[in-house]
PDB file of C-alpha atoms and ligand atoms in Angstrom:
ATOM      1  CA  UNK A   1       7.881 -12.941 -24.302  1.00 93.00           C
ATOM      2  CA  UNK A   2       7.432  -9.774 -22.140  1.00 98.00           C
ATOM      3  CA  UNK A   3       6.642  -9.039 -18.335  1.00 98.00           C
ATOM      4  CA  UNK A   4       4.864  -6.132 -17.029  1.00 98.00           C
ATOM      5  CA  UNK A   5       7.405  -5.896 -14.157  1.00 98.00           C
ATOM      6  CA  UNK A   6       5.302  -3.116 -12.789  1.00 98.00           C
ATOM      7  CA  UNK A   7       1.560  -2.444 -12.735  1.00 98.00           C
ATOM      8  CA  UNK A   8      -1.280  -2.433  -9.783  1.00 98.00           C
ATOM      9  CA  UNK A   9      -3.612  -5.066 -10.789  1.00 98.00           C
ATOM     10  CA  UNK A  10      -5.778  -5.055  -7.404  1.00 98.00           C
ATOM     11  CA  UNK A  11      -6.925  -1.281  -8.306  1.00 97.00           C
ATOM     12  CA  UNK A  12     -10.788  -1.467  -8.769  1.00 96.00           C
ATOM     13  CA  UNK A  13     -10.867  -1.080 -12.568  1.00 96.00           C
ATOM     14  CA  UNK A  14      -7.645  -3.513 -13.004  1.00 97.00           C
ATOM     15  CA  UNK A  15      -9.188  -5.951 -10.412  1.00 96.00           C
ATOM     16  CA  UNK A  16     -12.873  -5.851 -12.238  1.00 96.00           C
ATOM     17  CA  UNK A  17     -11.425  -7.087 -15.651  1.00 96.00           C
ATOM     18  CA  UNK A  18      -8.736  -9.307 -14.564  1.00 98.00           C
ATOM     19  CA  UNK A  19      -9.551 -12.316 -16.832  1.00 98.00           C
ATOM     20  CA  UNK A  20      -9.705  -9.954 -20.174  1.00 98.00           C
ATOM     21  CA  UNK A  21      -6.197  -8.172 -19.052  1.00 98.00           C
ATOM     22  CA  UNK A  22      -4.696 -11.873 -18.376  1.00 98.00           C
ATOM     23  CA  UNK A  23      -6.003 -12.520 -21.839  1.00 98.00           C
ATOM     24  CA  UNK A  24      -4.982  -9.575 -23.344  1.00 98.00           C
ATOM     25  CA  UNK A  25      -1.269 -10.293 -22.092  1.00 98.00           C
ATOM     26  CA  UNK A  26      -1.835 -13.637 -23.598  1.00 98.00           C
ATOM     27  CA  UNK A  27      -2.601 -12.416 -26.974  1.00 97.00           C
ATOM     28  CA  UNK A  28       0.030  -9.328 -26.533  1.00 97.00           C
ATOM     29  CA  UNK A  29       3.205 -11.957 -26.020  1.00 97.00           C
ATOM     30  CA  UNK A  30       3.025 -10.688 -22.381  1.00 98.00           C
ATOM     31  CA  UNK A  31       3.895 -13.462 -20.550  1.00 97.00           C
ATOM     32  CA  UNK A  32       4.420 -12.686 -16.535  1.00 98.00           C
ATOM     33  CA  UNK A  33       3.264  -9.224 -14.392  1.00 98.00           C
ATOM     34  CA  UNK A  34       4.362  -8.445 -10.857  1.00 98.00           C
ATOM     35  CA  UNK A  35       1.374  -6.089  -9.548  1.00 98.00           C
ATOM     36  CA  UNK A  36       2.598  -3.882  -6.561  1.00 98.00           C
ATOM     37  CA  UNK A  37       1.668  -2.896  -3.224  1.00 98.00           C
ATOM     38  CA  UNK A  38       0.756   0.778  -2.126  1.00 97.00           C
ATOM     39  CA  UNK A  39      -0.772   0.563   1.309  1.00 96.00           C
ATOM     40  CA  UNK A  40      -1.229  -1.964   4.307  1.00 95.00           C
ATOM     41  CA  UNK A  41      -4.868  -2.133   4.192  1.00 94.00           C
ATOM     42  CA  UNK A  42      -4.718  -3.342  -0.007  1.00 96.00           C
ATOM     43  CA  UNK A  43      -1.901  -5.621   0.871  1.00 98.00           C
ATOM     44  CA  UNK A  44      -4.165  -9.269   0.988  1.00 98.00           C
ATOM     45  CA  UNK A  45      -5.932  -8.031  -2.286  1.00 98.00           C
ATOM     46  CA  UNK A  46      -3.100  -7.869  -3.903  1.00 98.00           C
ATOM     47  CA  UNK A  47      -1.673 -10.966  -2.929  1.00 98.00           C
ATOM     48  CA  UNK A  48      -4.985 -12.691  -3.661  1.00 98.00           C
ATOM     49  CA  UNK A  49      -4.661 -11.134  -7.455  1.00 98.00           C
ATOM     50  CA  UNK A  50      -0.950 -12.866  -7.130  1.00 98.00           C
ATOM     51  CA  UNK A  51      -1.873 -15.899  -5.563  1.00 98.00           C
ATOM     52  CA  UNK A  52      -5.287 -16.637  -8.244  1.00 97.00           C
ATOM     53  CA  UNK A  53      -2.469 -17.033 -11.297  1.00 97.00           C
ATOM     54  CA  UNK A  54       0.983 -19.006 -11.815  1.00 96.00           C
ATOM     55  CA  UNK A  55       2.021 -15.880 -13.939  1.00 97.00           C
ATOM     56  CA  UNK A  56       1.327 -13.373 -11.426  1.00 98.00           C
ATOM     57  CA  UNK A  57       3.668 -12.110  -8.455  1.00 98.00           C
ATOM     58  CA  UNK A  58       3.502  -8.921  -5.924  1.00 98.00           C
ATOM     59  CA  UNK A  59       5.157  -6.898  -3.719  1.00 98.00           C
ATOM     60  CA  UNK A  60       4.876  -5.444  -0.169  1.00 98.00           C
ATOM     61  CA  UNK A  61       5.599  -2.247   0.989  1.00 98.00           C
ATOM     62  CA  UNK A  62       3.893   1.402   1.582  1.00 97.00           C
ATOM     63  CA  UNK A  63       3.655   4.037  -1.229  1.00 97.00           C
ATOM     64  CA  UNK A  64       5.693   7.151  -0.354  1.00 95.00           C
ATOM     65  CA  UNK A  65       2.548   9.114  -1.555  1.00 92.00           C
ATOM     66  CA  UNK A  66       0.594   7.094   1.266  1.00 90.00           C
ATOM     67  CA  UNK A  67      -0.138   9.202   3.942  1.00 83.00           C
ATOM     68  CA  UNK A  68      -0.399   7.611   7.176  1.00 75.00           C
ATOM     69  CA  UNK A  69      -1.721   9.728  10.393  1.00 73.00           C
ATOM     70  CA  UNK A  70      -1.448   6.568  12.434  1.00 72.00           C
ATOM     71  CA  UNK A  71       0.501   3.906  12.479  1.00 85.00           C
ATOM     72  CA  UNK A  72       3.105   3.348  10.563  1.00 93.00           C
ATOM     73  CA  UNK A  73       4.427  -0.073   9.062  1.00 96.00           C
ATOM     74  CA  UNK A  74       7.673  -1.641  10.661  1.00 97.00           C
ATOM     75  CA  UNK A  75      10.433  -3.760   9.656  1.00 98.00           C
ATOM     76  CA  UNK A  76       8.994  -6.817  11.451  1.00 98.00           C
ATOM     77  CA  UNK A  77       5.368  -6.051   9.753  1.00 98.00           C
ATOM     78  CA  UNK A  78       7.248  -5.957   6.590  1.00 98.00           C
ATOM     79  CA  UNK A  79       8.922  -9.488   6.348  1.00 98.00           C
ATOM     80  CA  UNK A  80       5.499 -10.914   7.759  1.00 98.00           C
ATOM     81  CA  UNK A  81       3.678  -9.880   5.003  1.00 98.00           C
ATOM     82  CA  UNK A  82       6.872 -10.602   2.623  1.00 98.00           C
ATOM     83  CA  UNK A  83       7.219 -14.246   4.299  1.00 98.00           C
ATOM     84  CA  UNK A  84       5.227 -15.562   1.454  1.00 98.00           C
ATOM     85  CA  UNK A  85       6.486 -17.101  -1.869  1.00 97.00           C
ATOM     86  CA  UNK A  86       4.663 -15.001  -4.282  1.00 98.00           C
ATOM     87  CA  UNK A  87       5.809 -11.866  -2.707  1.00 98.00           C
ATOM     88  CA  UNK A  88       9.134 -11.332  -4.516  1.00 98.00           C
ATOM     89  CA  UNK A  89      10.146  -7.447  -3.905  1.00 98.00           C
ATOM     90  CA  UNK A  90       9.528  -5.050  -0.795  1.00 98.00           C
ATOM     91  CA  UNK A  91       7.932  -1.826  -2.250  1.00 97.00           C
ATOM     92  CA  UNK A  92       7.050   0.115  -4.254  1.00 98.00           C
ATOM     93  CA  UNK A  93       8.686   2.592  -1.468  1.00 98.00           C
ATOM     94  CA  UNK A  94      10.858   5.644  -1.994  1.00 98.00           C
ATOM     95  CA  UNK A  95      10.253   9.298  -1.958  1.00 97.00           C
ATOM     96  CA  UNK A  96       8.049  11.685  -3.647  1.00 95.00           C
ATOM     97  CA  UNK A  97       8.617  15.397  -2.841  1.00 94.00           C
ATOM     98  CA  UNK A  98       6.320  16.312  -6.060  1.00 91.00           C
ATOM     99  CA  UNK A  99       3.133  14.992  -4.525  1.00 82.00           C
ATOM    100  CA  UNK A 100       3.803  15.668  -0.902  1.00 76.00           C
ATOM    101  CA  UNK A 101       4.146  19.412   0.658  1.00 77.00           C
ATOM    102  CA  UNK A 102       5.543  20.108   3.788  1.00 82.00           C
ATOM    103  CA  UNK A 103       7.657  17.876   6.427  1.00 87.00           C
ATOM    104  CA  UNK A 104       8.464  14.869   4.386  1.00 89.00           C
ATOM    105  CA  UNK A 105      10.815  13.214   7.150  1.00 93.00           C
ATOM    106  CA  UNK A 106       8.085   9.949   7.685  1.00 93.00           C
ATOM    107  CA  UNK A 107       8.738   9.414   4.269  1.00 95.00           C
ATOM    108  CA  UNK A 108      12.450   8.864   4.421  1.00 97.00           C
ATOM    109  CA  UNK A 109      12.026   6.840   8.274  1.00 97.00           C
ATOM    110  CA  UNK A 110       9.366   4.960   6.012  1.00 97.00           C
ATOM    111  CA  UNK A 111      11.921   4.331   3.033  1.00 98.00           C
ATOM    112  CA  UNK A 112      14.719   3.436   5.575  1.00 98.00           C
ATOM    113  CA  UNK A 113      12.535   0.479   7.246  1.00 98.00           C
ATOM    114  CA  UNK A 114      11.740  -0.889   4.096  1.00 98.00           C
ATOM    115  CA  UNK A 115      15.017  -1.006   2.945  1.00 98.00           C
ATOM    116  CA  UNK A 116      16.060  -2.661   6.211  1.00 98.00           C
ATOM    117  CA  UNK A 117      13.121  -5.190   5.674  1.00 98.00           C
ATOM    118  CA  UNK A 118      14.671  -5.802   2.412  1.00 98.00           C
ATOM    119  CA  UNK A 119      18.041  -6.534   3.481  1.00 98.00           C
ATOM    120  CA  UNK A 120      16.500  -8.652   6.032  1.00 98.00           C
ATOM    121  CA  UNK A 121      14.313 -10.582   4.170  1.00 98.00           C
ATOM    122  CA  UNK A 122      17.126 -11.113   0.546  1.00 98.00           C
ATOM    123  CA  UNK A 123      14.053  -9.276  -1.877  1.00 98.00           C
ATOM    124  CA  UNK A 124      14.939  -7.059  -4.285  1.00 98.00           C
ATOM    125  CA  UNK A 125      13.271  -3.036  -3.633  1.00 98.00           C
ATOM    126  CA  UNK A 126      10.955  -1.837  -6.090  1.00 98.00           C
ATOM    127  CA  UNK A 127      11.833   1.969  -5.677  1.00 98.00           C
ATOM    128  CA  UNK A 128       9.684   5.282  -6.398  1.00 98.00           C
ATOM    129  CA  UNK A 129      11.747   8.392  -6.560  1.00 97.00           C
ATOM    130  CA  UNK A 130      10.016  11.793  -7.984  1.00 96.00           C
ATOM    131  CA  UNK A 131      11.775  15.194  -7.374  1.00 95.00           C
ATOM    132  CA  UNK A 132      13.751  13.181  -4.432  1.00 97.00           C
ATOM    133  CA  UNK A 133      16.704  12.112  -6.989  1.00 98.00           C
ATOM    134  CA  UNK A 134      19.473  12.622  -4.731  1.00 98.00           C
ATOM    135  CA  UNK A 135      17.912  12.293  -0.909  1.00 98.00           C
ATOM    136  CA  UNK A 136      16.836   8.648  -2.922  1.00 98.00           C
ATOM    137  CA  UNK A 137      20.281   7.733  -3.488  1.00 98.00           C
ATOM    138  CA  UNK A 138      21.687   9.209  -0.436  1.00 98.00           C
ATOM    139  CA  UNK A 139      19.209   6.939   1.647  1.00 98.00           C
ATOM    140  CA  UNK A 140      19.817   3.928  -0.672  1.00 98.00           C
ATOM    141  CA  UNK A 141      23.195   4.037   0.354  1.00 98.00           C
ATOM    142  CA  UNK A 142      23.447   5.288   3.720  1.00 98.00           C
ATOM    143  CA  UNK A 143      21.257   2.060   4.323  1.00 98.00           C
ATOM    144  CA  UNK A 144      23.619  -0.359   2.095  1.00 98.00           C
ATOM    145  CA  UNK A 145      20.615  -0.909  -0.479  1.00 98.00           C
ATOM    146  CA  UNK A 146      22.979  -2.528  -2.597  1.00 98.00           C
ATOM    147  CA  UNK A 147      23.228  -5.797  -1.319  1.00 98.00           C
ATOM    148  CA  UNK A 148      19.752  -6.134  -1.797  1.00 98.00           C
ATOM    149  CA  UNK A 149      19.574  -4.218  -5.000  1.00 98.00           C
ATOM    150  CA  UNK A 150      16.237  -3.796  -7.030  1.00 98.00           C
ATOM    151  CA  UNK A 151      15.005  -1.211  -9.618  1.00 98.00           C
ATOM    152  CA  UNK A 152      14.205   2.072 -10.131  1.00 98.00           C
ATOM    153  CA  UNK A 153      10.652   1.894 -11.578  1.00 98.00           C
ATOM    154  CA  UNK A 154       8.769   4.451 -14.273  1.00 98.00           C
ATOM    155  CA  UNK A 155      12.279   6.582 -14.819  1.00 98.00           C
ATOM    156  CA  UNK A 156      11.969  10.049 -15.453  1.00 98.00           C
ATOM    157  CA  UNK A 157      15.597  11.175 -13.912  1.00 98.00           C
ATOM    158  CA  UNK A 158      18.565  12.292 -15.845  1.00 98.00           C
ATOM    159  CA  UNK A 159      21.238   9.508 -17.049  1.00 98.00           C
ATOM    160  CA  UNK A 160      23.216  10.819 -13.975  1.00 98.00           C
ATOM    161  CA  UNK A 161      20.659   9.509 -11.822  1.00 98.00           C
ATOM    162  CA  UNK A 162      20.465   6.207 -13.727  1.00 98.00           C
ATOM    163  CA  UNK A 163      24.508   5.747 -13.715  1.00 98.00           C
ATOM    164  CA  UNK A 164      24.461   6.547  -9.705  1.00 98.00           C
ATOM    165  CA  UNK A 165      21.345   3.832  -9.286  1.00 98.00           C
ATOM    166  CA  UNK A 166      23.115   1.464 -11.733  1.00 98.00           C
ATOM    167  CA  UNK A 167      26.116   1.512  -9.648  1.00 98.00           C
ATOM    168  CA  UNK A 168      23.891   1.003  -6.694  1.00 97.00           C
ATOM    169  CA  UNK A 169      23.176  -2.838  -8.485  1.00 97.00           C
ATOM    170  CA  UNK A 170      19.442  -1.420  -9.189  1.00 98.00           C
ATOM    171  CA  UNK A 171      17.972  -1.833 -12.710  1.00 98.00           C
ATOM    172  CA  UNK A 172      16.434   1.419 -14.797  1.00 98.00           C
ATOM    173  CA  UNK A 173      12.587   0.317 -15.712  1.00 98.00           C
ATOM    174  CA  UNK A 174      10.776   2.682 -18.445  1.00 98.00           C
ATOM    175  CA  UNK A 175       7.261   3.337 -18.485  1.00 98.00           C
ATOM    176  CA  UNK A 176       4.959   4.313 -20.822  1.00 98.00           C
ATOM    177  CA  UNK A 177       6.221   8.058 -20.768  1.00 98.00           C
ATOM    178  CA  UNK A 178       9.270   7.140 -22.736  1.00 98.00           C
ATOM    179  CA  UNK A 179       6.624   6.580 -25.346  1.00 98.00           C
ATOM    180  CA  UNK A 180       5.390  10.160 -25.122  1.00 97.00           C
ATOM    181  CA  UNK A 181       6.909  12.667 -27.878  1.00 96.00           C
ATOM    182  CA  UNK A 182       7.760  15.282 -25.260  1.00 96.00           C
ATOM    183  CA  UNK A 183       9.740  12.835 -23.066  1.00 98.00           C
ATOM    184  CA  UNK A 184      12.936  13.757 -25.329  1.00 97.00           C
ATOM    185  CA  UNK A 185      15.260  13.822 -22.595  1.00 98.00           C
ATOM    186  CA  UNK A 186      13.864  10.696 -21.368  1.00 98.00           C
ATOM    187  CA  UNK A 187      14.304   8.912 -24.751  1.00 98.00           C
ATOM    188  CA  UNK A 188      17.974   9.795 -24.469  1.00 98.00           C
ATOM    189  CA  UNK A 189      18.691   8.482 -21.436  1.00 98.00           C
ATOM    190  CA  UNK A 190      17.126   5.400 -22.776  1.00 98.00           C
ATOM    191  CA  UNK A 191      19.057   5.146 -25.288  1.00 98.00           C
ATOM    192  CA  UNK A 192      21.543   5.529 -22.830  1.00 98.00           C
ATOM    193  CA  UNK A 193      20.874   2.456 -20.740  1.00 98.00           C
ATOM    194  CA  UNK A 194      22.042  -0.606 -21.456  1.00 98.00           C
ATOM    195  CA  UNK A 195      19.797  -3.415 -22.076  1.00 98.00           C
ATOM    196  CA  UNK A 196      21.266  -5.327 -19.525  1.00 98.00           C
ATOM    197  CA  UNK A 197      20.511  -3.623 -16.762  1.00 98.00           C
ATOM    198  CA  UNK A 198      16.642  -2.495 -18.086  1.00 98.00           C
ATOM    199  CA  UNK A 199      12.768  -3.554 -17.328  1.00 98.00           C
ATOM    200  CA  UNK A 200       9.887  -2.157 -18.327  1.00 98.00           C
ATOM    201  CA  UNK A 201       6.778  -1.440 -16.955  1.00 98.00           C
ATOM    202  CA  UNK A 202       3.183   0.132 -17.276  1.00 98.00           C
ATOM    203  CA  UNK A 203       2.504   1.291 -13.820  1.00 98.00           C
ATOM    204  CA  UNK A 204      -1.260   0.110 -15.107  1.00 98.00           C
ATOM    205  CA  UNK A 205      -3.932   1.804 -14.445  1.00 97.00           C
ATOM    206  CA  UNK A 206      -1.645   5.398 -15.299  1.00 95.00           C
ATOM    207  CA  UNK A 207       0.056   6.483 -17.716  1.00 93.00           C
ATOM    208  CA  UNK A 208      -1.354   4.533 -20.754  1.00 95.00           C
ATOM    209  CA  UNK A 209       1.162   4.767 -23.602  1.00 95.00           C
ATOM    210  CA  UNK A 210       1.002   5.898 -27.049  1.00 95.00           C
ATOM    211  CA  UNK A 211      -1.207   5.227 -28.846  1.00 96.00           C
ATOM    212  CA  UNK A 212      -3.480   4.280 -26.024  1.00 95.00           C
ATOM    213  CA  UNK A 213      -2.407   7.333 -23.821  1.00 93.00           C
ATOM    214  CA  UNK A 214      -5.581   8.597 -21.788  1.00 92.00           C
ATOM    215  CA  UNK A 215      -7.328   5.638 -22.052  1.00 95.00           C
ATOM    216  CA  UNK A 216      -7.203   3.141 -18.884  1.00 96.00           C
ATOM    217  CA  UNK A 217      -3.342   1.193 -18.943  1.00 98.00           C
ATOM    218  CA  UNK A 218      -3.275  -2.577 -18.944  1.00 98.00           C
ATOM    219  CA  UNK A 219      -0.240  -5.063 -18.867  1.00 98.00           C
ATOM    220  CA  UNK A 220      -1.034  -5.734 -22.270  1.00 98.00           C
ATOM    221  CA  UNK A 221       0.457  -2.458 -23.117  1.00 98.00           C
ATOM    222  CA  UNK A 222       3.643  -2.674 -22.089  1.00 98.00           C
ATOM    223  CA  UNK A 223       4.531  -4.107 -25.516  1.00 98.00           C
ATOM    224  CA  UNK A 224       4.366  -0.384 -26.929  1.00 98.00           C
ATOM    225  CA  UNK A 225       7.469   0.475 -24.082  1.00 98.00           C
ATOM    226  CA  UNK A 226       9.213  -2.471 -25.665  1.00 98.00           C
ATOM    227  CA  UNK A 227       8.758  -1.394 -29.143  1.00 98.00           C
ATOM    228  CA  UNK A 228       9.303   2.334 -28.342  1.00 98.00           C
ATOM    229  CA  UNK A 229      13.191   1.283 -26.655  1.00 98.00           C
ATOM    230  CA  UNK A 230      13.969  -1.367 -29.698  1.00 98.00           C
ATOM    231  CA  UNK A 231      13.024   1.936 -32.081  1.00 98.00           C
ATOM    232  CA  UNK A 232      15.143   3.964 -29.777  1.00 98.00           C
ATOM    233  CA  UNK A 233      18.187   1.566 -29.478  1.00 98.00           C
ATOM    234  CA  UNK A 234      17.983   0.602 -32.960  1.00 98.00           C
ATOM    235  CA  UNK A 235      17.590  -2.800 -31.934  1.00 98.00           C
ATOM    236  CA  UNK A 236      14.843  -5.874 -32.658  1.00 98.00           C
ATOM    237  CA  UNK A 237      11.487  -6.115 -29.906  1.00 98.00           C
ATOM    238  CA  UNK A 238      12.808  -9.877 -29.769  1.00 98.00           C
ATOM    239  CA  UNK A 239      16.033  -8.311 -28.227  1.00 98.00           C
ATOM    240  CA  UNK A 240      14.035  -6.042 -25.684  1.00 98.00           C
ATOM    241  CA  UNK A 241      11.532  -8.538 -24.761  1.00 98.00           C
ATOM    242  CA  UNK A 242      14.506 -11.075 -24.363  1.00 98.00           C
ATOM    243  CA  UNK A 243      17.067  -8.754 -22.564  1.00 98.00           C
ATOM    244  CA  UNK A 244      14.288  -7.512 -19.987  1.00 98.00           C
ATOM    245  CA  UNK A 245      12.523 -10.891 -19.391  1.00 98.00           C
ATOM    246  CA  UNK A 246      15.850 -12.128 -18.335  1.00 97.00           C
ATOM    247  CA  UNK A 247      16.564  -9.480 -16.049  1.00 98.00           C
ATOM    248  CA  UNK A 248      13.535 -10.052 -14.328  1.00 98.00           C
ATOM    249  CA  UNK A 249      13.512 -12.919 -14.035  1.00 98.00           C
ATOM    250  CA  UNK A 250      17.203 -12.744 -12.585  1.00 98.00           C
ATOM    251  CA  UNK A 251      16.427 -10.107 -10.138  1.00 98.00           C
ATOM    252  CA  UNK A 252      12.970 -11.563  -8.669  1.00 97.00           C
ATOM    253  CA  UNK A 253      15.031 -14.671  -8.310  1.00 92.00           C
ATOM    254  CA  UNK A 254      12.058 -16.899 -10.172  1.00 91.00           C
ATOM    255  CA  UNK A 255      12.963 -19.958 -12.279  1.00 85.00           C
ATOM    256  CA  UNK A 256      11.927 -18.854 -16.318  1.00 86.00           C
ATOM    257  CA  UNK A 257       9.636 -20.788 -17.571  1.00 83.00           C
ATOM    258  CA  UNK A 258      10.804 -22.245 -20.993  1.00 74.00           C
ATOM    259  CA  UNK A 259       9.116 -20.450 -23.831  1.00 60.00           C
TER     260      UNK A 259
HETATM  261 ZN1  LIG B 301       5.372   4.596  -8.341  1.00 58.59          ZN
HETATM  262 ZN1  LIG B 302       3.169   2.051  -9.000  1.00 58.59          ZN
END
């Protein structure tokens, strides 16, 4: 039993295949996905994705990468649109310095409402940091993230990063790069991490894993992230797949379904 705990299921070439990927997961042992938000406007697909299985959930926030030259989403918006019992998480929300030049102060006002909507509304954040490391935690706690807590999802930072977010109460979530063989120092901070406080992810449609890398990612997939930390840790998939489906299961606050 494994979940997908991140991937973006309403994306046109996710969204177009949805019965093969569900049956894909099937076949693959993956049992549950959450599929995320990224912009107002996609919001009721993705919900409508969530709301067309019992093993589907989402999220809703605004992608840091999202520019918006209008208006931008408030905390009231937010638990609206998270007043709804398949939306378990605000996000994915964060920063991203890599992708955006220039001023990037909307994207930290932007972070700091969603955090607020989070603490308001008891979810969980589903967090996307990339060159931002420190501002990320800085904000996290400036806006007491941590009684909220959540996870840091496709990690690429250094252990230091991880231990700082770990104290923060957020979970580490690898993607399909830890499968890459130049993500070395990525494999050692997995290594690193206990299983306890781990998910992982696809962030499907990117970022396909070995030995699919290149090709279009599915949830399906996320079984070679699982095998790729059990080879890491020295430790069984059963042990992975168990550790992580109980964390997520813990954090989205769902009921587990007995296997
Ligand atoms: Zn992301
Ligand atoms: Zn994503």
């Amino acid at each position: 039993m494994l979940v997908d705990s991140h991937c973006h299921l309403d994306f046109p070439e996710l969204r177009s295949e949805l019965q093969a990927l569900l049956a894909r997961m099937a076949t693959n042992g993956v049992t549950h996905a959450l599929t995320i938000s990224t912009t107002l406007e996609g919001f009721a697909g993705v919900r409508e994705v969530a709301r067309s299985q019992p093993n589907l959930w989402c999220t809703a926030g605004v992608h840091p990468d999202e520019r918006r030259d209008g208006r931008e989403t408030t905390v009231e918006e937010l638990l609206r649109l998270a007043n709804d019992p398949k939306v378990v998480a605000i996000g994915e929300t964060g920063l991203d310095y890599f992708r955006i030049e220039g001023d990037t102060q909307w994207q930290r006002e932007r972070f700091r409402v969603h955090i607020r909507a989070a603490r308001a509304c008891a979810k969980p954040l589903v967090i996307h940091t990339r060159e931002a490391a420190a501002d990320t935690l800085r904000i996290l706690e400036e806006e007491g993230a941590a009684e909220v807590g959540g996870v840091m999802h496709c990690f690429t930072e250094s252990l230091e990063v991880a231990q700082a977010a770990m104290r923060l109460g957020f979970l580490i979530s690898f993607s399909g790069i830890v499968t890459f063989k130049n993500a070395k120092a990525l494999k050692d901070v997995a290594r690193h991490v206990p299983l306890e406080r781990m998910l992982v992810e696809t962030d499907a449609p990117y970022l396909a894993p070995v030995p699919h890398r290149g090709k279009t990612n599915e949830p399906a997939f996320v079984r070679h992230v699982a095998e790729e930390i059990a080879r890491l840790k020295a430790v069984s998939l059963e042990a992975v797949a168990e550790a992580t489906t109980r964390n997520f299961f813990a954090l989205f606050r769902q009921a587990r379904p007995a296997s």
